[in-house]
Coordinates of C-alpha atoms in Angstrom, one line a residue:
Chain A
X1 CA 18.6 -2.8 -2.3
X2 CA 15.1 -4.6 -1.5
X3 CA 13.1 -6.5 -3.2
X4 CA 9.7 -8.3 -2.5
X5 CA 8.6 -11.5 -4.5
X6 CA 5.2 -13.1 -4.0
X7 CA 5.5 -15.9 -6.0
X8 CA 1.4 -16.7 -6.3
X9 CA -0.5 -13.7 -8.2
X10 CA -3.7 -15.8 -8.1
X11 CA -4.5 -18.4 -4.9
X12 CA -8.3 -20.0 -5.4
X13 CA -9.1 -22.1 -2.5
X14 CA -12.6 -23.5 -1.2
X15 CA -14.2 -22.3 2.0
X16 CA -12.9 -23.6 5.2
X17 CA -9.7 -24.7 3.7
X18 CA -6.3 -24.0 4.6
X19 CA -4.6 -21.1 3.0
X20 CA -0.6 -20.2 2.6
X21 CA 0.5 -17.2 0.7
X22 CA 4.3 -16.9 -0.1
X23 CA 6.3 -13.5 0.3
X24 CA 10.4 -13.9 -0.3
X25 CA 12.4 -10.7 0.7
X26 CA 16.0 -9.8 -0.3
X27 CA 17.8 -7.7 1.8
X28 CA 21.2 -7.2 3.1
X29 CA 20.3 -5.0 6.2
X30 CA 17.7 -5.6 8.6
X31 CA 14.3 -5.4 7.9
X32 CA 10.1 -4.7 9.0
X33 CA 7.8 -7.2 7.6
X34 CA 4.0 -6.3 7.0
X35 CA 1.1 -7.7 5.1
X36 CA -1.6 -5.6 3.6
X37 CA -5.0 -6.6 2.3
X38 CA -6.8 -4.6 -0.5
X39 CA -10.9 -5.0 -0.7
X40 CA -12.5 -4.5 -4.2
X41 CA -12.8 -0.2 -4.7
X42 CA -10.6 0.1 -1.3
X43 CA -7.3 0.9 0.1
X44 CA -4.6 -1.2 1.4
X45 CA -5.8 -1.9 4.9
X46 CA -2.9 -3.7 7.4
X47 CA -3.2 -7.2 8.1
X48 CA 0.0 -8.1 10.7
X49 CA 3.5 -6.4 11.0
X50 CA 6.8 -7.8 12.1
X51 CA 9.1 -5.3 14.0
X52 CA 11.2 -7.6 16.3
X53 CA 10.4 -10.3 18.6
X54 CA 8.6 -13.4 18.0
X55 CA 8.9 -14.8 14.6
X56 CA 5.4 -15.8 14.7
X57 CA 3.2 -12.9 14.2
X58 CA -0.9 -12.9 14.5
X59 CA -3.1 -10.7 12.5
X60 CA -6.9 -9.1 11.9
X61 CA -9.0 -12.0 11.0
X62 CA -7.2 -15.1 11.9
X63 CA -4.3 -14.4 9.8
X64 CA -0.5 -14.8 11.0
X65 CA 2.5 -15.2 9.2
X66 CA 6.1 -16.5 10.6
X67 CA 9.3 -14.6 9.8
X68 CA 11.6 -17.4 8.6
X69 CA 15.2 -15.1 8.6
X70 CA 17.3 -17.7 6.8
X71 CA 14.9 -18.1 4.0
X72 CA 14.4 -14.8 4.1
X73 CA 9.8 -15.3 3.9
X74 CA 7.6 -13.6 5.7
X75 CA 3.9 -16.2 4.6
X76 CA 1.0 -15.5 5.6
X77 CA -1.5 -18.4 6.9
X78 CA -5.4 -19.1 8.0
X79 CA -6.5 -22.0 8.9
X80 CA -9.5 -21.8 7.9
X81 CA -10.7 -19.2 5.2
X82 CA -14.1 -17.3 4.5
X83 CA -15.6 -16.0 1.4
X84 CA -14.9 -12.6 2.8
X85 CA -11.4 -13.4 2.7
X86 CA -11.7 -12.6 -1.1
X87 CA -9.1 -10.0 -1.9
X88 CA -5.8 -8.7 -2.8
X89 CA -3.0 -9.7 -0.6
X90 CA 0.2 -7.6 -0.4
X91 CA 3.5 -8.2 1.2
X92 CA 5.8 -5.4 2.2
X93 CA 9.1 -4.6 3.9
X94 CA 11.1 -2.1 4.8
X95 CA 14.7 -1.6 6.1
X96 CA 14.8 -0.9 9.7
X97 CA 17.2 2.6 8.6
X98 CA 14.5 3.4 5.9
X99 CA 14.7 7.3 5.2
X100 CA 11.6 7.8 3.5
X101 CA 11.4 5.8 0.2
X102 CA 12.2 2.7 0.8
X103 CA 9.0 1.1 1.1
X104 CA 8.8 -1.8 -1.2
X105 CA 5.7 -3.9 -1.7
X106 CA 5.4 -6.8 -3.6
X107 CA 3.0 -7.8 -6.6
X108 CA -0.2 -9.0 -5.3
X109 CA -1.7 -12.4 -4.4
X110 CA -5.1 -12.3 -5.5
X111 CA -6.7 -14.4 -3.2
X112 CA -10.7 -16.1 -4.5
X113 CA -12.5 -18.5 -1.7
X114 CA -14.9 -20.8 -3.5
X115 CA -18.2 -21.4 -1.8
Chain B
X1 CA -14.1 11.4 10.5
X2 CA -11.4 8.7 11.6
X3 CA -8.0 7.1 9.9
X4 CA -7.5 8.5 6.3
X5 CA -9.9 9.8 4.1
X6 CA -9.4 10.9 0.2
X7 CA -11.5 13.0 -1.8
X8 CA -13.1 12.7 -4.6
X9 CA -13.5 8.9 -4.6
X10 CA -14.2 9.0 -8.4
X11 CA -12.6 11.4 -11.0
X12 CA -13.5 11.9 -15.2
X13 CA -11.3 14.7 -16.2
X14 CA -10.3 15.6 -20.1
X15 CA -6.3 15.4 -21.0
X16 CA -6.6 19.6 -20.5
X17 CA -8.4 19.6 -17.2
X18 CA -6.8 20.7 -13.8
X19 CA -8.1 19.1 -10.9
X20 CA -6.3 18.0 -7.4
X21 CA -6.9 15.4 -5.1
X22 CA -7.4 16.2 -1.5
X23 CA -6.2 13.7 1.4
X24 CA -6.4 13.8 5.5
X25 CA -4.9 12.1 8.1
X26 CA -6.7 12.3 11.5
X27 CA -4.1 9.8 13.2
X28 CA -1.5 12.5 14.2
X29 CA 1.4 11.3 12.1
X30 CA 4.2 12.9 10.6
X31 CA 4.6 11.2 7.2
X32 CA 2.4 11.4 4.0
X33 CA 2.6 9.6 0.7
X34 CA 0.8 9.2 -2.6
X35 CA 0.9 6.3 -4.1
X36 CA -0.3 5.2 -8.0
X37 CA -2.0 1.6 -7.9
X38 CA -2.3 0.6 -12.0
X39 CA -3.8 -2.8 -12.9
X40 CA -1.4 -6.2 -12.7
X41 CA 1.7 -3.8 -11.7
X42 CA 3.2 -3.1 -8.0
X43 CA 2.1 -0.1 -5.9
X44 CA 4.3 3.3 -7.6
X45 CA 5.7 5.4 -4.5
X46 CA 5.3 8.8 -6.1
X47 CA 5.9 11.3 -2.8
X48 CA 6.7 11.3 0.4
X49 CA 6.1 14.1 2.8
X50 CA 8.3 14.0 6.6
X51 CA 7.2 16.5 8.2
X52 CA 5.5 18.5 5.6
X53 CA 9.1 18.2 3.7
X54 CA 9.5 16.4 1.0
X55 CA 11.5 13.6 1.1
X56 CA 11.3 11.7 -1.9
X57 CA 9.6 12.5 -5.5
X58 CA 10.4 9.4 -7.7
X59 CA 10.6 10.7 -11.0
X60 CA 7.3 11.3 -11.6
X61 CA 6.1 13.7 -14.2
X62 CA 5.7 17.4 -13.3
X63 CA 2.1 16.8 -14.6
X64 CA 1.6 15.4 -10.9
X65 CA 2.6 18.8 -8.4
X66 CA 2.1 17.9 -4.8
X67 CA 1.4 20.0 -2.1
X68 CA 1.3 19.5 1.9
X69 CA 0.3 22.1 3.8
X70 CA 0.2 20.9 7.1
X71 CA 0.8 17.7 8.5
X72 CA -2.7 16.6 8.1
X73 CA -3.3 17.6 4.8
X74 CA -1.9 16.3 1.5
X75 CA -3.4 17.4 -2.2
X76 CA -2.0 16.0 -5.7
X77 CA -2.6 18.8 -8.1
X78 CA -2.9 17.2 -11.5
X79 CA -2.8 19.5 -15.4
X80 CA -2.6 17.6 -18.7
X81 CA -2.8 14.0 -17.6
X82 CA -3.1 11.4 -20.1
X83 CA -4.6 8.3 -20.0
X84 CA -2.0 6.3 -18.8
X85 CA -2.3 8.2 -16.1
X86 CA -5.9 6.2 -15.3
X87 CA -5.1 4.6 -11.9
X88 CA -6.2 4.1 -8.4
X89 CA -4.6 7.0 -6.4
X90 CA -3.7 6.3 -2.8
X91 CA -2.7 8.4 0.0
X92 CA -1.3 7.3 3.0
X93 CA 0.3 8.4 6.3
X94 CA 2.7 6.6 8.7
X95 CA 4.3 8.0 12.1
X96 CA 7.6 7.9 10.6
X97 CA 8.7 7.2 7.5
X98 CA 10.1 3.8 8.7
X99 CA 7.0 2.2 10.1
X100 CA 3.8 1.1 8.5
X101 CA 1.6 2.7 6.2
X102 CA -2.0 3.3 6.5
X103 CA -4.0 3.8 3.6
X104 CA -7.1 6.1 2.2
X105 CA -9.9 4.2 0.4
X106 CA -8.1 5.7 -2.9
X107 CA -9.1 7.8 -5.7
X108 CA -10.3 6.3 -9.1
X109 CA -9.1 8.7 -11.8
X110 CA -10.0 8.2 -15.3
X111 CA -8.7 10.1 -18.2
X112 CA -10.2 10.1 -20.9

């Protein structure tokens, strides 16, 4: 089975600072990588997606996030953050033979950027 | 009308209402979900529609009847909720069922 951990469920950070947020996966088969963002009163919108490939994936609005396979993380970076970065941040995977159900997001990383 | 869209974006409804929730995808996929966002817990997979078949209903209450008509089109009829059952309700529709998802702006349902 899978399982998605993000270890933060609330990041503050000041505008223009560096931001990390952590996603740990546990899988035994192959797996896609993804990273959602939620906006206050909206739906998850996608952020970056790892299929195959380089490890180092780049998102929407300056994000990226590396695939580290023998720690088995997927975090998400940027540089240098906004106000209107303020959201929720979700991490996702799903095995490469999913058949439907096996979707499995993690908790939530409720990123705030103080002015 | 582009993506995903959900309506009503706001529902009241009494424990012995009937209502349903209406979802459409204009992106051509195959696959269709709802999902149940509650506060502080991890996204609830509740259907999943391949191909206008269901694939997956995850033990959710017969309360919560879906129906998918056409690949486009996904409703979640809902009779005698309670109010646990208050929840952001997200649709969402993927090309397969192994690739990513892409979500409506969501439903707010309150049940009072």
């Amino acid at each position: 089975a899978q399982s998605v951990t993000q270890l933060d469920s609330q990041v503050p950070v000041f505008e223009e600072a560096p931001v990390e947020l952590r996603c740990n996966y546990s899988s035994s088969v192959s797996v896609y990588l993804f990273w959602y963002v939620q906006y206050p009163n909206q739906g998850l919108q996608l952020l970056l997606k790892y299929l195959s490939g380089s490890t180092l994936v780049k998102g929407i609005n300056g994000f990226e996030a590396e695939f580290n396979k023998s720690q088995t993380s997927f975090h998400l970076r940027k540089p240098s953050v906004h106000i209107s970065d303020t959201a929720e941040y979700f991490c996702a995977v799903s095995p490469t033979t999913n058949t439907g159900n096996q979707f499995y997001f993690g908790t939530g990383t409720s990123l705030t950027v103080i002015p | 009308e582009t993506g995903v869209t959900q309506t009503p974006r706001h529902l009241v409804m009494g424990m012995t209402n009937k209502k349903s929730l209406k979802c459409e995808q204009h992106l051509g996929h195959n696959a269709m979900y709802w999902y149940k966002q509650s506060a502080k817990k991890p996204l609830e997979l509740m259907f999943v529609y391949s191909l206008e078949e269901r694939v997956e209903n995850n033990s959710v209450p017969s309360r919560f009847s879906p129906e998918c008509p056409n690949s486009s089109h996904l409703f979640l009829h809902l009779h005698t909720l309670q109010p646990e059952d208050s929840a952001l309700y997200l649709c969402a529709s993927s090309q397969d069922v192994v690739t990513d998802r892409y979500f409506g702006p969501g439903t707010r349902l309150l049940v009072l």
